XYZ file of C-alpha atoms in Angstrom:
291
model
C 24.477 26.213 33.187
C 26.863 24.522 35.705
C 24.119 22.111 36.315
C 23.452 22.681 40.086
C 19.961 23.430 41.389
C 19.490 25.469 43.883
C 17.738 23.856 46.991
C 14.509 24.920 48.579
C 14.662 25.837 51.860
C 13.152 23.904 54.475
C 11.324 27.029 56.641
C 11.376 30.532 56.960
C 14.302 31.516 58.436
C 16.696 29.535 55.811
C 14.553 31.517 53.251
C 15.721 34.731 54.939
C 19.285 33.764 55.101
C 21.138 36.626 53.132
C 18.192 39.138 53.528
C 18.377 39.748 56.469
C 20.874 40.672 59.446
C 22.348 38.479 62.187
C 21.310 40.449 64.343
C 17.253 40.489 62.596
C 17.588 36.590 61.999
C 17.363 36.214 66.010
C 13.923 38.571 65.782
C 12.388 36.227 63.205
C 9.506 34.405 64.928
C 9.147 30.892 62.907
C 5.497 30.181 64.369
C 2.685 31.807 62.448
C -1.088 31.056 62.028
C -2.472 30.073 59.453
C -6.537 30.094 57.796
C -6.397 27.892 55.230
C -4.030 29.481 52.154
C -3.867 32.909 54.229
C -1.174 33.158 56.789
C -0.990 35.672 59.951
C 2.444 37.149 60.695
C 3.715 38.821 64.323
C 6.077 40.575 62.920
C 8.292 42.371 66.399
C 9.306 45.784 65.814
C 12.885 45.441 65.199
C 11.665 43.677 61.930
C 9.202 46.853 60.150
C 11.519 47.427 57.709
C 11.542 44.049 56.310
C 7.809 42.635 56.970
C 7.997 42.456 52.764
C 10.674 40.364 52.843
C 9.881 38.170 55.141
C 6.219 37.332 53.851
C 7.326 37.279 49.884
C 10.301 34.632 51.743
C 7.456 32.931 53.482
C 5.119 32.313 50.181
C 8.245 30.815 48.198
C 9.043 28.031 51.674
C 5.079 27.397 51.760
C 3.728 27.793 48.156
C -0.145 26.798 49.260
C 0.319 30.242 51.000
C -1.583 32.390 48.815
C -2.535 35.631 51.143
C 0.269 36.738 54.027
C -1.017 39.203 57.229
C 0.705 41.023 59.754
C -1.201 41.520 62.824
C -1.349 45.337 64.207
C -0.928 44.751 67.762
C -4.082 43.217 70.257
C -7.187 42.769 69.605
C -8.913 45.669 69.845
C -12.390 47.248 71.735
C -15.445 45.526 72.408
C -15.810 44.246 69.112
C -12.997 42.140 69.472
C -11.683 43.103 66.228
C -8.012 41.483 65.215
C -6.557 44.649 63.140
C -4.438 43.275 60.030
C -1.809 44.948 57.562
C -1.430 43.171 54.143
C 2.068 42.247 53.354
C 1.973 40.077 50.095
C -0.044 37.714 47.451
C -3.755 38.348 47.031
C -5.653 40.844 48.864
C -9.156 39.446 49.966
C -11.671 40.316 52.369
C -12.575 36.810 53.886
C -10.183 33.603 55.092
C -11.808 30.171 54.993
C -10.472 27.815 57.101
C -11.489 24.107 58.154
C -11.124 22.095 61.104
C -12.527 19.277 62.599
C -14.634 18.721 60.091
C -16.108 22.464 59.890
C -15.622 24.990 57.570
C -15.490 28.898 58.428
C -15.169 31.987 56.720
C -13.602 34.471 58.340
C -13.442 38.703 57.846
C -9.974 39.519 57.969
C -9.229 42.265 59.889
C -12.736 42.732 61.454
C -13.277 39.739 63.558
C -11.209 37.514 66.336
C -10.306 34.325 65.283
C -7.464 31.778 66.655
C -7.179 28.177 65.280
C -4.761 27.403 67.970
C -8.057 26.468 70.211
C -9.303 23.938 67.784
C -7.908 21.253 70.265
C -10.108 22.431 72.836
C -13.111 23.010 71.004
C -12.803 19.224 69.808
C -12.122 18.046 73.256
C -15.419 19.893 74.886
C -17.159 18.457 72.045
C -16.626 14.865 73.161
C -17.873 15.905 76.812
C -20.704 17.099 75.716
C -23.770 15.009 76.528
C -26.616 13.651 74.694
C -29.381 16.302 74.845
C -27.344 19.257 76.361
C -28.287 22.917 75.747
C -25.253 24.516 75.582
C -24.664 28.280 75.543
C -21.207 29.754 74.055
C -21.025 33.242 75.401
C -18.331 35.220 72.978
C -19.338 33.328 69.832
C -17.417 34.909 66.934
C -17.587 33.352 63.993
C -19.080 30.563 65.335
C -16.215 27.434 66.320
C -17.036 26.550 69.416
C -20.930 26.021 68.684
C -20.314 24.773 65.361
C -17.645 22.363 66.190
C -20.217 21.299 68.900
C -23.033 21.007 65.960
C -20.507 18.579 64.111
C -19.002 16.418 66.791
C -21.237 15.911 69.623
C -25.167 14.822 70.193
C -25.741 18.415 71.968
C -29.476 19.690 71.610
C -29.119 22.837 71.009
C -26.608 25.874 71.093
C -27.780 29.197 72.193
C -24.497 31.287 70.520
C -23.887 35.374 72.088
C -21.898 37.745 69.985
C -21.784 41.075 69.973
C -19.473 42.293 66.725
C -22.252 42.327 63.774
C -19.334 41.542 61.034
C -18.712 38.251 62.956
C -22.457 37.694 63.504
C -22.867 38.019 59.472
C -20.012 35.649 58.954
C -21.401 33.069 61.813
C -24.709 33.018 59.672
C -22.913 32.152 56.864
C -20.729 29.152 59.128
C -23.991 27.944 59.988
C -25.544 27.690 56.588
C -22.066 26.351 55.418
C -22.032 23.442 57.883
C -25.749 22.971 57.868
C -26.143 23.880 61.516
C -28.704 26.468 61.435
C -31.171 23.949 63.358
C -28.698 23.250 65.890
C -27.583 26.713 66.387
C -29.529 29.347 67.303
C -27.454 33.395 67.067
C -28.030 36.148 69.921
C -26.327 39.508 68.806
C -25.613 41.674 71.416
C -23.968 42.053 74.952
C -23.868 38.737 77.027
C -24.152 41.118 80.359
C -27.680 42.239 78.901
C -28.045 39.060 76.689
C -28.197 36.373 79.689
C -30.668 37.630 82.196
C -33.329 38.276 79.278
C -32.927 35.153 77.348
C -30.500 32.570 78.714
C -31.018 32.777 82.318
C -31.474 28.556 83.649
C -31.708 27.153 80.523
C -28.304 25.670 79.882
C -26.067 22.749 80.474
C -23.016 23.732 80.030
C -21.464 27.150 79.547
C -18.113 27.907 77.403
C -16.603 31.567 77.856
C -13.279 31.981 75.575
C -12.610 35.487 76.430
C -9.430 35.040 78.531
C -8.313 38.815 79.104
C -11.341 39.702 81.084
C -13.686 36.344 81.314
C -13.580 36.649 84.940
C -15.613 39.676 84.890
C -18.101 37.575 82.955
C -18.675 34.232 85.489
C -21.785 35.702 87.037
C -23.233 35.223 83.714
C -22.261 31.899 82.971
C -23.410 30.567 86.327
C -27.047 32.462 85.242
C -26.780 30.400 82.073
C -27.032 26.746 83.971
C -30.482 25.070 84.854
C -31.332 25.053 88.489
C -29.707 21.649 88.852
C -26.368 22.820 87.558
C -24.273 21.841 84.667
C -20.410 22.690 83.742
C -18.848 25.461 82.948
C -15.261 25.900 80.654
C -13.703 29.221 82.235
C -10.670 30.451 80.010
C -8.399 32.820 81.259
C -4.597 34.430 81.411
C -2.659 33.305 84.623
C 1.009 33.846 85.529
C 3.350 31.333 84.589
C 4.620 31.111 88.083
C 0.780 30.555 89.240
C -1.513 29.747 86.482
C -4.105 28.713 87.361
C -4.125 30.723 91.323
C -6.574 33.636 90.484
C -8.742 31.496 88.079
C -9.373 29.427 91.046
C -9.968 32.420 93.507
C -12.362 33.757 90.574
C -14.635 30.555 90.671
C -14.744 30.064 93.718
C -15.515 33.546 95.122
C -18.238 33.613 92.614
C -19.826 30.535 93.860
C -20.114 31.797 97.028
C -22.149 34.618 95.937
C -24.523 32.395 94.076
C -24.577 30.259 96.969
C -23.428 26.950 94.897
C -21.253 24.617 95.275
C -18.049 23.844 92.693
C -15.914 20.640 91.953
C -12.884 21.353 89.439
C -13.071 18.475 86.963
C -10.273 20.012 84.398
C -7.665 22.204 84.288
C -4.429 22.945 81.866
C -2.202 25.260 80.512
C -3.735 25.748 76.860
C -1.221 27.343 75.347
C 1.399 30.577 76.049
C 0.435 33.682 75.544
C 3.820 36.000 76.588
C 6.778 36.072 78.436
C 4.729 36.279 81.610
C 1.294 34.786 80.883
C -0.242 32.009 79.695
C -3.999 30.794 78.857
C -5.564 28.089 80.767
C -8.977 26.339 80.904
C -10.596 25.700 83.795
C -13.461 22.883 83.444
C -15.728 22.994 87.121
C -19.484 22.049 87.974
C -21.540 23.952 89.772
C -24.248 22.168 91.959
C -26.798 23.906 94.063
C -25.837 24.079 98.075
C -27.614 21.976 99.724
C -29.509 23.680 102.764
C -28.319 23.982 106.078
């Protein structure tokens, strides 16, 4: 033994030094998701070849990694689903995952799930007002509304989903954060699900289906009392106008409803690709006063 140690490295890409390329070290993505020990890989094309490399590299830089993903392109079909491969450590069916105080399990592979919005479901949860009856349209698992069970003085949560594997694993979220009294599950289709159930009984309406939410605002402005209430309106915009169609989308709708809209919030929530990123837009809608 010469006595030197060999030093750890720091991320993923000095793991990878002298496995891989040049010319693959400037394909290596070093931002990754992660549910609790169980990380999520995009691993580009030019990289196939050497996904098992670079998630065995990935468990020996992060060693609470226990479980490492690739996802299989978009999310997929009405369920939603988020279609996994299994690179390396244990296979398992479920992720569980905290934040803000919750805990989730997760179906990997059969559900939609991104912890990058857990800033935004904590900051809706502070607006929310004592007594609200809140309806979260696109449910999943269960974050937003359970998030909302845990942080805010909210009512009641009426939560739509229409993917039965996440519905089983929201039951479980509820009866893991002991929210089943706060929280009550609607399986099926929010188009069909709001004007049978929902229709005027909320206070405030959260949509997190970005790709095609705008298709969906008729329903959320069904969900809100006659008085009104607020509605959070997610959505992908171009990067040279993010926020333009949102905008257009709101407030051609309220014209149709014949209501009135004031924009409280709006940001850039995070990118999504070269050309798009998701936003939130936060308006209230307020019944038009006669002329």
């Amino acid at each position: 033994m010469n006595g030197i140690q060999k030093k750890k490295p720091r991320n993923l890409k000095e793991a990878l030094l002298g496995r891989l390329t040049e010319e693959e070290m400037a394909f290596v993505k070093r931002a990754f998701d992660t549910l609790g020990d169980t990380a999520i890989l995009e691993i580009p094309s030019e990289l196939k070849k050497k996904e098992k490399k670079i998630a065995l590299a990935l468990t020996e830089v992060n060693t609470a990694i226990k479980s490492v993903y690739a996802k299989k392109g978009a999310t997929q079909g009405e369920f939603r689903i988020q279609p996994l491969r299994f690179l390396a450590g244990e296979k398992k069916k479920f992720a569980q995952y905290r934040e803000n105080g919750c805990t989730f399990r997760i179906s990997l592979g059969k559900v939609f799930f991104s912890p990058r919005l857990s800033t935004e479901r904590l900051r809706i949860a502070r607006e929310i007002q004592k007594d609200e009856v809140v309806a979260a349209l696109f449910a999943g698992v269960g974050p937003f509304p359970i998030v909302f069970a845990k942080n805010s003085p909210m009512k009641k949560a009426f939560a739509v989903e229409l993917n039965p594997v996440a519905v089983e694993d929201m039951k479980e979220n509820l009866r893991l954060n002991k929210a089943e009294n706060k929280i009550e599950i609607i399986e099926g289709d929010v188009k069909e699900i709001v004007p049978k159930y929902l229709k005027g009984k909320c206070n405030r309406v959260v949509m997190p289906l970005p790709k095609t939410g705008s298709t969906f605002l008729s329903e959320a402005f069904e969900c809100l009392k006659p008085s009104g209430g607020i509605i959070h309106f997610y959505f992908f915009g171009e990067k040279t106008d993010p926020f333009g169609l949102g905008l257009k989308a709101v407030k051609e709708m309220a014209k149709e409803k014949k209501k009135k809209t004031r924009v409280l919030f709006k940001r850039v929530v995070r990118p999504f690709s070269a050309r798009t990123d998701q936003i939130v837009i936060d308006f209230k809608v307020t019944p038009r006063k006669p002329q």
